[in-house]
Short mmCIF file of C-alpha atoms and ligand atoms in Angstrom, two decimals:
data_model
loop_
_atom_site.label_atom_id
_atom_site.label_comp_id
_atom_site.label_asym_id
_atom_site.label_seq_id
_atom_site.Cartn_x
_atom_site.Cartn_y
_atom_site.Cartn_z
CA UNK R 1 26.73 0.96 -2.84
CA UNK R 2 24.03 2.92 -4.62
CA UNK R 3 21.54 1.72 -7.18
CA UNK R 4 19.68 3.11 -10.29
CA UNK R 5 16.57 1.55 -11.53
CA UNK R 6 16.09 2.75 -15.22
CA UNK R 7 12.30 1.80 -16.84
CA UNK R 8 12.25 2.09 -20.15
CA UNK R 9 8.88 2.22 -22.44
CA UNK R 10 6.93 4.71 -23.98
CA UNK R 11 3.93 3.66 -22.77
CA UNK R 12 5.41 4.61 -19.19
CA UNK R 13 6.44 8.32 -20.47
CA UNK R 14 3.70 9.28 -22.15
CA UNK R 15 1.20 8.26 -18.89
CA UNK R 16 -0.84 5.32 -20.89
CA UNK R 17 1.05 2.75 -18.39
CA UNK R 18 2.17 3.19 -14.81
CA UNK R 19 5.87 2.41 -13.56
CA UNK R 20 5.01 0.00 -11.05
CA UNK R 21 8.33 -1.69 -11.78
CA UNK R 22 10.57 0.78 -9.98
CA UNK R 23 8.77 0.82 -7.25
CA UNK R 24 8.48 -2.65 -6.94
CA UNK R 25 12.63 -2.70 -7.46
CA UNK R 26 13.31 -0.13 -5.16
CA UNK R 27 11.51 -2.27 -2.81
CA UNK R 28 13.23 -5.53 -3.49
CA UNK R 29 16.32 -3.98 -3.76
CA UNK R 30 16.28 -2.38 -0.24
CA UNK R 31 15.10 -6.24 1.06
CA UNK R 32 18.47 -7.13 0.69
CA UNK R 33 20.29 -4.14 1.85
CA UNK R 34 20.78 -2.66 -1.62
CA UNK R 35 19.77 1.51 -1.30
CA UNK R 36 18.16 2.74 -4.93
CA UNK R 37 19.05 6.67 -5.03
CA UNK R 38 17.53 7.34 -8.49
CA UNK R 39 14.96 6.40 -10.99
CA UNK R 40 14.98 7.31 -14.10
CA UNK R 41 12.23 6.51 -16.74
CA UNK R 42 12.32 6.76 -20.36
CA UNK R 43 10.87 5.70 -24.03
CA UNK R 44 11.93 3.69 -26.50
CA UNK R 45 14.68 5.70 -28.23
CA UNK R 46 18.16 4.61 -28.98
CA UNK R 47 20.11 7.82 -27.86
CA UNK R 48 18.31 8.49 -24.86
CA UNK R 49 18.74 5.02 -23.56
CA UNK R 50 22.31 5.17 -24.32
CA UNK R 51 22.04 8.82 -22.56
CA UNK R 52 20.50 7.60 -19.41
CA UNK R 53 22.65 4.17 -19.06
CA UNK R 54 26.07 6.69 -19.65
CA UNK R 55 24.28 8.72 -17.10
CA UNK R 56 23.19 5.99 -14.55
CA UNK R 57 27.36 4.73 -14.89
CA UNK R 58 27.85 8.02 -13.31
CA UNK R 59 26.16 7.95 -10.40
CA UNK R 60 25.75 4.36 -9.10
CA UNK R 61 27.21 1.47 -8.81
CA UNK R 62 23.94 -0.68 -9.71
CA UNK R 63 22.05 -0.38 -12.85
CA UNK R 64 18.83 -2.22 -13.06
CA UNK R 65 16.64 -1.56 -16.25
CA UNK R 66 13.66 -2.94 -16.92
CA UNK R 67 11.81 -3.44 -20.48
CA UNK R 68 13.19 -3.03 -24.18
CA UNK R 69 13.53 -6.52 -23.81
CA UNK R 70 11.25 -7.49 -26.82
CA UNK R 71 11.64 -8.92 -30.37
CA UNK R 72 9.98 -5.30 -31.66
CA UNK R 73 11.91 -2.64 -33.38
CA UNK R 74 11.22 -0.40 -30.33
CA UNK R 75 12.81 -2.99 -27.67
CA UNK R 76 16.43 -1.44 -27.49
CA UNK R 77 17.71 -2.17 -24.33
CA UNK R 78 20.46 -4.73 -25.89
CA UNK R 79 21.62 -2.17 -28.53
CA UNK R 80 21.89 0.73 -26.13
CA UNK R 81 24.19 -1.41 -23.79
CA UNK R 82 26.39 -2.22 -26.21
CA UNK R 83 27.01 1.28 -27.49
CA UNK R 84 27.80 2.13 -24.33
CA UNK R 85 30.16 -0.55 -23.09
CA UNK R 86 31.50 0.45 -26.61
CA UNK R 87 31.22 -3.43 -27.77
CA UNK R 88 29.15 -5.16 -30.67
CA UNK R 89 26.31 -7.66 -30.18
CA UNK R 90 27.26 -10.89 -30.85
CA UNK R 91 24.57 -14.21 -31.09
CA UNK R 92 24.69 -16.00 -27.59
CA UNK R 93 24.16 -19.81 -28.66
CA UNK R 94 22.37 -21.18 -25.82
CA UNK R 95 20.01 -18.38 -25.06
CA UNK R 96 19.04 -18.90 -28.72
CA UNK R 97 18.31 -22.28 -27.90
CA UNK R 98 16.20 -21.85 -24.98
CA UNK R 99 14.23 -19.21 -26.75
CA UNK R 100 13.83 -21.80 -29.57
CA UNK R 101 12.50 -24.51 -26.93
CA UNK R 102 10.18 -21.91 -25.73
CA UNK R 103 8.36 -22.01 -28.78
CA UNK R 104 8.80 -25.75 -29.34
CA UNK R 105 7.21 -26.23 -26.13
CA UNK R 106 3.78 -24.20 -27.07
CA UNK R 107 3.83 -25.96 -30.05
CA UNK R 108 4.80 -22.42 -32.05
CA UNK R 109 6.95 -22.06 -35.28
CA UNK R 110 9.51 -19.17 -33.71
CA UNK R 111 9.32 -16.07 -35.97
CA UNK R 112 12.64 -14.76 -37.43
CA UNK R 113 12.21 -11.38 -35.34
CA UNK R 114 13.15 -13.09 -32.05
CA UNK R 115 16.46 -14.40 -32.72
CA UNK R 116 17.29 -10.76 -31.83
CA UNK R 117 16.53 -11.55 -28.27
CA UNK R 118 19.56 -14.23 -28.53
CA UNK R 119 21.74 -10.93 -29.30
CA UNK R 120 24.29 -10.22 -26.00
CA UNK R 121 26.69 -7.48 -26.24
CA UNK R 122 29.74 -8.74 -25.97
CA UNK R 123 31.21 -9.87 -22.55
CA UNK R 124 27.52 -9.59 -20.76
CA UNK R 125 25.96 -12.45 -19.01
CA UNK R 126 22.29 -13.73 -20.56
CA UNK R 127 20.26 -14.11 -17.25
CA UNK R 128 17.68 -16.74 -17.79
CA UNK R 129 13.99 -16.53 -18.07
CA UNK R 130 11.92 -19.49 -17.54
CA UNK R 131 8.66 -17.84 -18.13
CA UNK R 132 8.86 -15.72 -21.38
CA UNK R 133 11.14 -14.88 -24.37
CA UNK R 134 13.53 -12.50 -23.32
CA UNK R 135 16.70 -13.03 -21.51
CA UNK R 136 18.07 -10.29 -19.47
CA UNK R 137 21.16 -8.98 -19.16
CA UNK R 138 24.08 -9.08 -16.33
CA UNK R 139 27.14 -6.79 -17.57
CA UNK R 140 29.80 -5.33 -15.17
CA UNK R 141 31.25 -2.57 -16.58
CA UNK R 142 34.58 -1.43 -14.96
CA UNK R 143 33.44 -1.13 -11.54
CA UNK R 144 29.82 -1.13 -12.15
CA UNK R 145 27.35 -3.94 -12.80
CA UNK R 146 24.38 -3.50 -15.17
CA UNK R 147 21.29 -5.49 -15.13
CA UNK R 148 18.60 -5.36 -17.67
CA UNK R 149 15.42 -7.21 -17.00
CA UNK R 150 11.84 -7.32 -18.93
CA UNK R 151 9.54 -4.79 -18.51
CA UNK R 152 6.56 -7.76 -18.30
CA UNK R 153 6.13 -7.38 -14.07
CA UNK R 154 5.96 -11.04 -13.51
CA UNK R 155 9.05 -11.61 -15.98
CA UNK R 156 11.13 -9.11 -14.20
CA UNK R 157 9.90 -10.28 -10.74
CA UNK R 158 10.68 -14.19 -11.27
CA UNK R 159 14.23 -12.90 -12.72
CA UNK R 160 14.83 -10.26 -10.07
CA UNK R 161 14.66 -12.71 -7.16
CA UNK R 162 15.55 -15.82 -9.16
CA UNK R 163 18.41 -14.56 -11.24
CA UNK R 164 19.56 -11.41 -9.63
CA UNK R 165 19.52 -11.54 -6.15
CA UNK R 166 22.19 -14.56 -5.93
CA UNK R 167 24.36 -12.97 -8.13
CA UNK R 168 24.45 -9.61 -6.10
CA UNK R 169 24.64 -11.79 -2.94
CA UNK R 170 27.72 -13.88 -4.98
CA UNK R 171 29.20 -9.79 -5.35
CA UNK R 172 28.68 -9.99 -1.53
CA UNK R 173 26.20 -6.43 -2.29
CA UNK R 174 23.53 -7.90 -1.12
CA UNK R 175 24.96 -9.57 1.97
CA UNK R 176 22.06 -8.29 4.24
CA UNK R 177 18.40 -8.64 4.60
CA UNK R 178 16.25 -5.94 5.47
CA UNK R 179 12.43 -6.66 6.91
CA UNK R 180 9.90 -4.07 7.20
CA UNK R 181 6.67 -3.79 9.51
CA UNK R 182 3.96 -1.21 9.50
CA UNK R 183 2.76 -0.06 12.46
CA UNK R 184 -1.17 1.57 11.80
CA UNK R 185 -2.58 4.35 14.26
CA UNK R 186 -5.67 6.49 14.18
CA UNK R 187 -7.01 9.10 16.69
CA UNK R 188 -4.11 12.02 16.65
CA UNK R 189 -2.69 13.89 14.16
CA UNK R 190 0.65 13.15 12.61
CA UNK R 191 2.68 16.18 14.11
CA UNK R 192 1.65 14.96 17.30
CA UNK R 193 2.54 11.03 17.23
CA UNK R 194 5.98 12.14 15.99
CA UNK R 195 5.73 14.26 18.46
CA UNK R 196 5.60 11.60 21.18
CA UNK R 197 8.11 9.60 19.15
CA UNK R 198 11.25 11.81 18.70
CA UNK R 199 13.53 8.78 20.20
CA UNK R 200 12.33 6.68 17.51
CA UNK R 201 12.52 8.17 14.22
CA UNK R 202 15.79 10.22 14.48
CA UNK R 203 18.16 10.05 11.82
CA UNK R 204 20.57 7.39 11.91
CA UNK R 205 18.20 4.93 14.26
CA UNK R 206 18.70 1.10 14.14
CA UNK R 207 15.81 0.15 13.45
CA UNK R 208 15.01 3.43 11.42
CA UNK R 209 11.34 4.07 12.08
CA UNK R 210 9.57 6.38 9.73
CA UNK R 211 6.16 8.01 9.69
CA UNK R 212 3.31 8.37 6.97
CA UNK R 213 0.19 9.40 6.98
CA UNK R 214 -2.67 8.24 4.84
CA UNK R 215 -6.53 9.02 4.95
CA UNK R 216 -5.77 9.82 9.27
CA UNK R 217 -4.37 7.02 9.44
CA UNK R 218 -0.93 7.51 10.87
CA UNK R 219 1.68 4.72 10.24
CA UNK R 220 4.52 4.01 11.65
CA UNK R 221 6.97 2.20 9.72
CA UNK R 222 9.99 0.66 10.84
CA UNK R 223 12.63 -1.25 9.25
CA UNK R 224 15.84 -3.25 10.55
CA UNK R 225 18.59 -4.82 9.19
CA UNK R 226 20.07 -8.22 9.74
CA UNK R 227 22.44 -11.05 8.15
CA UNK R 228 19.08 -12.94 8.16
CA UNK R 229 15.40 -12.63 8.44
CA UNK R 230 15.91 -14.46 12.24
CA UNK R 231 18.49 -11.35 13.38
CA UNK R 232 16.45 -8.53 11.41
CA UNK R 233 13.67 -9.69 13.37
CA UNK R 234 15.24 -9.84 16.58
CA UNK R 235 16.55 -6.63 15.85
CA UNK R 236 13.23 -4.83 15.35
CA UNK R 237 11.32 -6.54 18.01
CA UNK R 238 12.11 -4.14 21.22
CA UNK R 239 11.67 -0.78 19.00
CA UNK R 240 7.94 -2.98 17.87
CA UNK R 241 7.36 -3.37 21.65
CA UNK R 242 8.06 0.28 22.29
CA UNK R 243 5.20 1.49 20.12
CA UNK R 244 2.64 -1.10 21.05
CA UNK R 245 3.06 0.24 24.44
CA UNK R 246 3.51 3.48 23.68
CA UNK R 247 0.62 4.00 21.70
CA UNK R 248 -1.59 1.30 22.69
CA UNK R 249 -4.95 3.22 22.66
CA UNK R 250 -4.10 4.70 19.10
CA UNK R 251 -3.02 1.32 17.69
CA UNK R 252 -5.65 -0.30 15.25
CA UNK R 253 -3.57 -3.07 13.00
CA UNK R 254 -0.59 -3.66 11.05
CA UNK R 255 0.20 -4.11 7.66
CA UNK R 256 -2.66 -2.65 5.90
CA UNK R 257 -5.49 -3.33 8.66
CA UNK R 258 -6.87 -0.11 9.52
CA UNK R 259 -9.78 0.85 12.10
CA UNK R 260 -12.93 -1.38 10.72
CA UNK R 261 -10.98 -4.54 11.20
CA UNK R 262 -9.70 -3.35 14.75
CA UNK R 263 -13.32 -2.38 15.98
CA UNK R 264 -14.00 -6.40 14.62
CA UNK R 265 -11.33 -7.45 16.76
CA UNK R 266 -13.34 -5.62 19.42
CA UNK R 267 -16.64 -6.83 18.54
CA UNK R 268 -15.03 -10.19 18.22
CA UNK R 269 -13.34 -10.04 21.17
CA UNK R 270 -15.97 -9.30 23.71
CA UNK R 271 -18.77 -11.03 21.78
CA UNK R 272 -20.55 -7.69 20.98
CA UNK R 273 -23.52 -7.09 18.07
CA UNK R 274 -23.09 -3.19 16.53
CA UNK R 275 -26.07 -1.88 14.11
CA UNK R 276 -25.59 1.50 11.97
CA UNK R 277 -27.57 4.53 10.93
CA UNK R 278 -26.16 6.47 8.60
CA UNK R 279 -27.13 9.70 6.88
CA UNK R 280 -24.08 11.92 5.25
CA UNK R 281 -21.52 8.31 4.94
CA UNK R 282 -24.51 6.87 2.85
CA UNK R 283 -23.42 3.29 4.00
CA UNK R 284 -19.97 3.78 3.75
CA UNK R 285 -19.48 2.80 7.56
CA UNK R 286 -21.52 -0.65 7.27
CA UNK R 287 -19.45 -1.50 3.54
CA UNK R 288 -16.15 -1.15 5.64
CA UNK R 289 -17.49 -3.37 8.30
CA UNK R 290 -18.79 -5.74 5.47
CA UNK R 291 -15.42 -5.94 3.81
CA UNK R 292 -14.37 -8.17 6.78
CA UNK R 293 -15.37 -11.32 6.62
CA UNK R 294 -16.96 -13.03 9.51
CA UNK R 295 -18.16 -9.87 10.38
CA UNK R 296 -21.63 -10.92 10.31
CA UNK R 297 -21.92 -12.73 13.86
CA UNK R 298 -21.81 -8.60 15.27
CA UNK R 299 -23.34 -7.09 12.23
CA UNK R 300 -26.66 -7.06 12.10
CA UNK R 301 -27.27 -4.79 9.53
CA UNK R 302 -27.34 -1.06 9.07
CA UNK R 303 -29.77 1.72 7.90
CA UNK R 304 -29.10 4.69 5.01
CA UNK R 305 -31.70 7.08 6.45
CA UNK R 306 -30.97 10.00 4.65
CA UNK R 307 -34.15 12.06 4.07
CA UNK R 308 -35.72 13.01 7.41
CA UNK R 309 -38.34 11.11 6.71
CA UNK R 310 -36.45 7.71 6.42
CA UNK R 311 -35.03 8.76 9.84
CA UNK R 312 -38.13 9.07 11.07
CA UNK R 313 -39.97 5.62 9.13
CA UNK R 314 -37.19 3.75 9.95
CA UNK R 315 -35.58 4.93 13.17
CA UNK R 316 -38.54 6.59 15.13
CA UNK R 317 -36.83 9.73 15.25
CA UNK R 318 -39.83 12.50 16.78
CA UNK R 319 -40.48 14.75 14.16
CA UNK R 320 -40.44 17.15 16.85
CA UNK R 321 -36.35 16.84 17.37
CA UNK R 322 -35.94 17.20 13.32
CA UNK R 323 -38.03 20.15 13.44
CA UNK R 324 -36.35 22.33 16.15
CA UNK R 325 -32.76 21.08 15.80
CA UNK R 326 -32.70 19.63 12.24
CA UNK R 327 -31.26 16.74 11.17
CA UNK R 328 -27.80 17.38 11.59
CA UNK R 329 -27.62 17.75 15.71
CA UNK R 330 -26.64 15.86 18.61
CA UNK R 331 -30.31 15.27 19.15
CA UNK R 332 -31.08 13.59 15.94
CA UNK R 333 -28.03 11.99 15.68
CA UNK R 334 -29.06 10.33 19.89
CA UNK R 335 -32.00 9.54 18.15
CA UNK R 336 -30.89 7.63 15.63
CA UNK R 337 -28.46 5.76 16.93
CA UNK R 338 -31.02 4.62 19.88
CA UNK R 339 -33.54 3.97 17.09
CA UNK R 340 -31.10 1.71 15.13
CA UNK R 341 -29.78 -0.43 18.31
CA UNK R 342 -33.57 -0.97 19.02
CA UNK R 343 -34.91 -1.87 15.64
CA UNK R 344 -31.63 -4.39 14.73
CA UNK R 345 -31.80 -5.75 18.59
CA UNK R 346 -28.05 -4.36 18.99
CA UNK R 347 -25.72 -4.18 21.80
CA UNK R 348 -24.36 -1.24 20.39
CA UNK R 349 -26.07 1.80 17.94
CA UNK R 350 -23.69 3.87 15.88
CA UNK R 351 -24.73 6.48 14.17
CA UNK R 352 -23.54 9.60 11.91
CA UNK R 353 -25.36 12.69 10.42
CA UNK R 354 -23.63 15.67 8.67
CA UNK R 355 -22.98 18.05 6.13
CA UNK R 356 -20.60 16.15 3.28
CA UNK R 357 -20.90 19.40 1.52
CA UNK R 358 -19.73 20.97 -1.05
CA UNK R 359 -23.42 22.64 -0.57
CA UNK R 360 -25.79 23.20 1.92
CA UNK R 361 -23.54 24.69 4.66
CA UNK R 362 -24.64 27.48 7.04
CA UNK R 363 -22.90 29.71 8.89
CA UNK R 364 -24.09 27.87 12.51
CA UNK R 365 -23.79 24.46 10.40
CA UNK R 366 -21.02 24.85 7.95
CA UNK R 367 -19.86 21.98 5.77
CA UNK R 368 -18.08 19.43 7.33
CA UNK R 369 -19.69 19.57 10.67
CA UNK R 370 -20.64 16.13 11.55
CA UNK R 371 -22.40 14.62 14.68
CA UNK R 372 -21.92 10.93 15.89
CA UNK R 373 -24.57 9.29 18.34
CA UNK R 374 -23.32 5.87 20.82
CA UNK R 375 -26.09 3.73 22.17
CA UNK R 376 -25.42 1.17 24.68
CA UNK R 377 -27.43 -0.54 27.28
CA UNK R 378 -26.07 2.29 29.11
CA UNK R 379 -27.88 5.11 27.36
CA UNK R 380 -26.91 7.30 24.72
CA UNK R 381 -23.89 9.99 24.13
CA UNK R 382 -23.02 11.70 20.85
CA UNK R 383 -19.62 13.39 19.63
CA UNK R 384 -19.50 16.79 17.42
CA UNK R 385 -16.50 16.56 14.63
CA UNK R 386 -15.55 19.76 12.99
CA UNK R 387 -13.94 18.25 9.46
CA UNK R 388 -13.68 21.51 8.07
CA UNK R 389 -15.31 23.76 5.43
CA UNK R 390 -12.36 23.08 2.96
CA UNK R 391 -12.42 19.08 2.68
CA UNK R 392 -13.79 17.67 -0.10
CA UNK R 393 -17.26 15.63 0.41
CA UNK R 394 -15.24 12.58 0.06
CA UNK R 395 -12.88 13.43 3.03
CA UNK R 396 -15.62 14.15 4.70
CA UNK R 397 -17.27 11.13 4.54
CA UNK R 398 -14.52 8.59 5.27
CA UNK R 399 -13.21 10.67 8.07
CA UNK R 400 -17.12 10.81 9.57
CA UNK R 401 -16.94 6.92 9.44
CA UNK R 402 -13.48 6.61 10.18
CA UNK R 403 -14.30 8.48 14.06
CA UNK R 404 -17.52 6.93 14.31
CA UNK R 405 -15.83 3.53 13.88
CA UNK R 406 -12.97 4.22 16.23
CA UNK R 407 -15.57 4.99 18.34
CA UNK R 408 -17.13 1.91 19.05
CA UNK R 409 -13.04 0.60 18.97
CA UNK R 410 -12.43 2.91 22.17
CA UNK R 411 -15.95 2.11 23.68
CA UNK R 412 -15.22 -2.02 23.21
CA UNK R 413 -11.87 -1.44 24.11
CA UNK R 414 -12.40 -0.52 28.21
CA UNK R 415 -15.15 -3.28 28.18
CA UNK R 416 -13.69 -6.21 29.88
CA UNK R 417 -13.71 -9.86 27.91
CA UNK R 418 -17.02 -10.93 27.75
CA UNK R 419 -16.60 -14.03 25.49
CA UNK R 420 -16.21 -17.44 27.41
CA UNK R 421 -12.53 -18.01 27.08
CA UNK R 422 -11.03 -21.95 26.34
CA UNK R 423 -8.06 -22.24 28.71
P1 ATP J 1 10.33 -7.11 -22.62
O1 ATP J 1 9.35 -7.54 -21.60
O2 ATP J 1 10.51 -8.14 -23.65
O3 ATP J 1 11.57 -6.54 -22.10
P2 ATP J 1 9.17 -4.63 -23.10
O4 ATP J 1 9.15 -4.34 -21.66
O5 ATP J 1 9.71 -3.59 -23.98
O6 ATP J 1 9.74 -5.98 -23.50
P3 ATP J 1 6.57 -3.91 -23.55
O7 ATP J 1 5.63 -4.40 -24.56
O8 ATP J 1 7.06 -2.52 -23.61
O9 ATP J 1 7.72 -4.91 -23.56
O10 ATP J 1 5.97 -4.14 -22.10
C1 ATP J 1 5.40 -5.38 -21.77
C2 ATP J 1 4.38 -5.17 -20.72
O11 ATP J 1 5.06 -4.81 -19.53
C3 ATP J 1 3.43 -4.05 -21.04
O12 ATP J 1 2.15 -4.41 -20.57
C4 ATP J 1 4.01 -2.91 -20.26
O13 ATP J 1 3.03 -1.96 -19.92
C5 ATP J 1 4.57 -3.60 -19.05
N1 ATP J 1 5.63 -2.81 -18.49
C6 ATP J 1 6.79 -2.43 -19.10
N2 ATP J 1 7.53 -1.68 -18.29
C7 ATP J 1 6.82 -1.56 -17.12
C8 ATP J 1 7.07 -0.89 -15.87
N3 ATP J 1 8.18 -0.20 -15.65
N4 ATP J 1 6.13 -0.98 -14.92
C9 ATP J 1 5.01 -1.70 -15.13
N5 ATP J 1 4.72 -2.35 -16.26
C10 ATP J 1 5.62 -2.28 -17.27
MG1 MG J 2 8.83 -1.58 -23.92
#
C-alpha cells in the first residue's frame, strides 16, 4: 500500500499560503500504518488536476486531496474526478440537504453557488462534514481509492480522522497503529550519537529509530508498530530504555523539551537558585529559562551587561581584568559570573561573554569565540567555545546559551538530591 497526498490551491503554488496539510496527512496517515510516497501540490486548474489525479492513479494505491472543495469557480476538485473516472456529476440528494441545514442552522438564506458542492461524480461516496459546507469525496477507482477532503485544516482534520480513517480501517489498510516518541539530546555532534547508535537505526529495525538534528539538538526518533496503541507501546519500550541508558548524560527531554526545561528539572530537582550575566546572548539565556513556568522559585533574575561598564556597575568586574584581558576572556567572564551569584544571592552564577559577530573579530579573538564562567559555593571555573568564524550571529548566540545552559544541567546533574523528599 502506498499513498499520494495531492493539495490543491493556488495560494499554496504561488508561496502566499503554506502546505501544512500534507504534512499534517503524511503524518496521520503513517499513525495508522498507511506509508505516503509522494506529494504533489498544485493550483486551481482543471487540466492539471485531472493531470495529477491520472498521475497519482499511477503510482499509488491511496489518493488523498485536499481543497477545491468550495462553491467558487476555482474549487475543481469534483469536476476533475469525474473526468477522470470518465463519469458525469450527478446531484447527491442528501448532501444537498445537509448543506441546506447548514445554512438553516446559522440562520443564512443558502446562495445558489453552493448547490455545486451537492455535485458527486457518479458512483463516489459524499463523506460528511459536520463543521463546514463541503462534503468530501470517497471514490474507488478500479483498484484504487480516492479521497478528496477540504483544504480548510480543521475541515480536513475532523474528516480525516472522523470520516476517513474507519473507512480505510473497514478496507482493512489501515489495520495498524503506529506511535512515535522523540528522544532530545544535546552535548555531541550528530555523526557521533549515530555513531554510538549503529544497532539502533539500521535499516529495516523494529522499532525504526531515526535521527535529526535541529539547532544541536540531536533527536532521536523512534517509531513502532502495533495492532494497538497498548502493543505499539510495548513494542517501543525496550529500544526507549536502550537510549535512556545509553545516553543518559546527553539526554535533556522528549517531545519538544529541549535543554532550558532539563536544567529546570535540575534546579527543581535539587532545590537550587541560578542567576545570569549575559553579554553577547543579550538575555537570550534568562528568556529561555523564563519560558518555563514555575521557573521563578530558582530564578532570581539575570543581568544584560553588555558595555564594560555595565559589567563593571553592575557586576563589580575590576576594571583592571577588562583592561588587560578585555571583555571577552575567561577572566571577565569568572568575574561576572561570581559578580552575578553575589549580587542575586545565587547558588549558582552563569555567565557568557563573546563575539556574536559578524564584526569585531580579531585574529587572537575571532568571531564566534565565546567564554562561559560557573560560580558555585565552590569557586569559580569558566569554559572556552570555539562556534566558528562562519556562523551567523544568531547561531552564535543560541548555541552560547544553549552550552552555558547545559552547563549548569551537567553541574546539577552529579549534585546529589538536595530537596526533602515525601516518601
Ligand atoms: P474547500 O475547503 O471548500 O475544499 P478550498 O480548499 O479550495 O475549498 P480555499 O479557499 O482554497 O478553499 O482554502 C480555504 C483555506 O484553507 C484557506 O485559508 C487556505 O489557505 C487553506 N488551505 C487550503 N489548502 C491548504 C493546505 N494544503 N494547507 C494549509 N492550508 C490550506
Ligand atoms: Mg482552494
Amino acid at each position: 500500500m502506498k499513498a499520494e497526498i495531492v493539495a490543491i490551491g493556488t495560494e499554496i503554488v504561488n508561496g502566499q499560503a503554506l502546505d501544512t496539510n500534507s504534512q499534517w496527512l503524511s503524518r496521520g496517515l503513517a499513525a495508522v500504518g498507511v506509508p505516503v510516497r509522494f506529494h504533489a501540490t498544485l493550483g486551481d486548474d482543471l487540466d492539471e488536476n485531472v493531470q495529477a489525479i491520472r498521475f497519482a492513479l499511477g503510482r499509488a494505491d491511496l489518493i488523498v486531496t485536499s481543497g477545491g472543495l468550495g462553491p467558487t469557480q476555482d474549487d475543481l476538485t469534483r469536476e476533475a474526478l469525474a473526468v477522470v473516472a470518465g463519469v458525469p456529476l450527478v446531484e447527491d440528494a442528501g448532501s444537498l440537504e445537509a448543506i441546506a441545514s447548514m445554512f438553516a442552522r446559522r440562520n443564512w438564506t443558502m446562495p445558489e453557488r453552493n448547490r455545486v458542492q451537492a455535485l458527486l461524480p457518479r458512483g463516489a461516496e459524499a463523506l460528511p462534514n459536520r463543521v463546514g459546507t463541503a462534503p468530501g469525496l470517497w471514490m474507488r477507482i478500479g483498484e484504487r481509492v480516492i479521497a478528496c477532503l477540504p483544504g480548510v485544516p480543521h475541515e480536513m482534520k475532523i474528516m480525516f480522522d472522523e470520516q476517513l480513517v474507519p473507512r480505510l480501517r473497514e478496507l482493512g489498510v489501515a489495520s495498524r497503529v503506529i506511535v512515535e516518541r522523540k528522544i532530545n539530546l544535546f552535548g555531541k555532534g550528530e555523526s557521533a550519537i549515530e555513531s554510538e547508535a549503529l544497532d539502533l537505526t539500521v535499516r529495516g529495525r523494529n522499532p525504526e529509530v531515526g535521527i535529526t538534528a535541529h539547532d544541536a539538538t540531536i533527536s532521536f526518533r523512534v517509531f513502532a508498530a502495533g495492532a494497538s496503541r497498548g502493543e505499539a507501546e510495548a513494542a517501543m519500550a525496550p529500544t526507549l530504555a536502550i537510549i535512556r541508558e545509553r545516553f543518559a548524560e546527553l539526554m535533556v527531554g522528549e517531545g519538544s523539551d529541549d535543554v532550558p526545561e532539563a536544567v529546570y528539572a535540575q534546579l527543581a530537582r535539587t532545590g537550587t537558585k541560578l542567576a545570569t550575566a549575559e553579554s553577547c546572548t543579550g538575555g537570550l539565556i534568562a528568556q529561555q529559562l523564563t519560558r518555563i513556568p514555575g521557573v521563578s522559585a530558582y530564578f532570581p533574575g539575570g543581568v544584560v551587561t553588555y558595555a564594560n561598564e555595565a559589567k563593571v556597575e553592575l557586576l563589580r568586574v575590576d576594571p583592571e581584568l577588562l583592561a588587560t584581558h578585555g571583555a571577552v576572556s575567561a577572566d571577565v567572564a569568572a568575574a561576572m559570573a561570581v559578580g552575578v551569584r553575589e549580587r542575586l544571592k545565587a547558588d549558582i552564577g552563569l555567565s557568557v561573554t563573546g563575539v556574536a559577530g559578524p564584526t569585531g573579530g580579531t585574529a587572537e579573538k575571532p568571531v564566534g569565540l565565546v567564554f562561559l564562567g560557573l560560580a558555585t559555593e565552590k569557586g569559580v571555573s569558566t569554559r572556552r567555545l570555539d562556534i566558528g568564524p562562519e556562523q551567523p550571529r544568531a547561531v552564535i548566540q543560541s548555541r552560547s546559551a544553549k552550552h552555558a545552559l547545559n552547563w549548569v544541567r551537567l553541574t546539577l546533574m552529579a549534585r546529589p538530591d538536595a530537596l526533602p523528599r515525601s516518601s
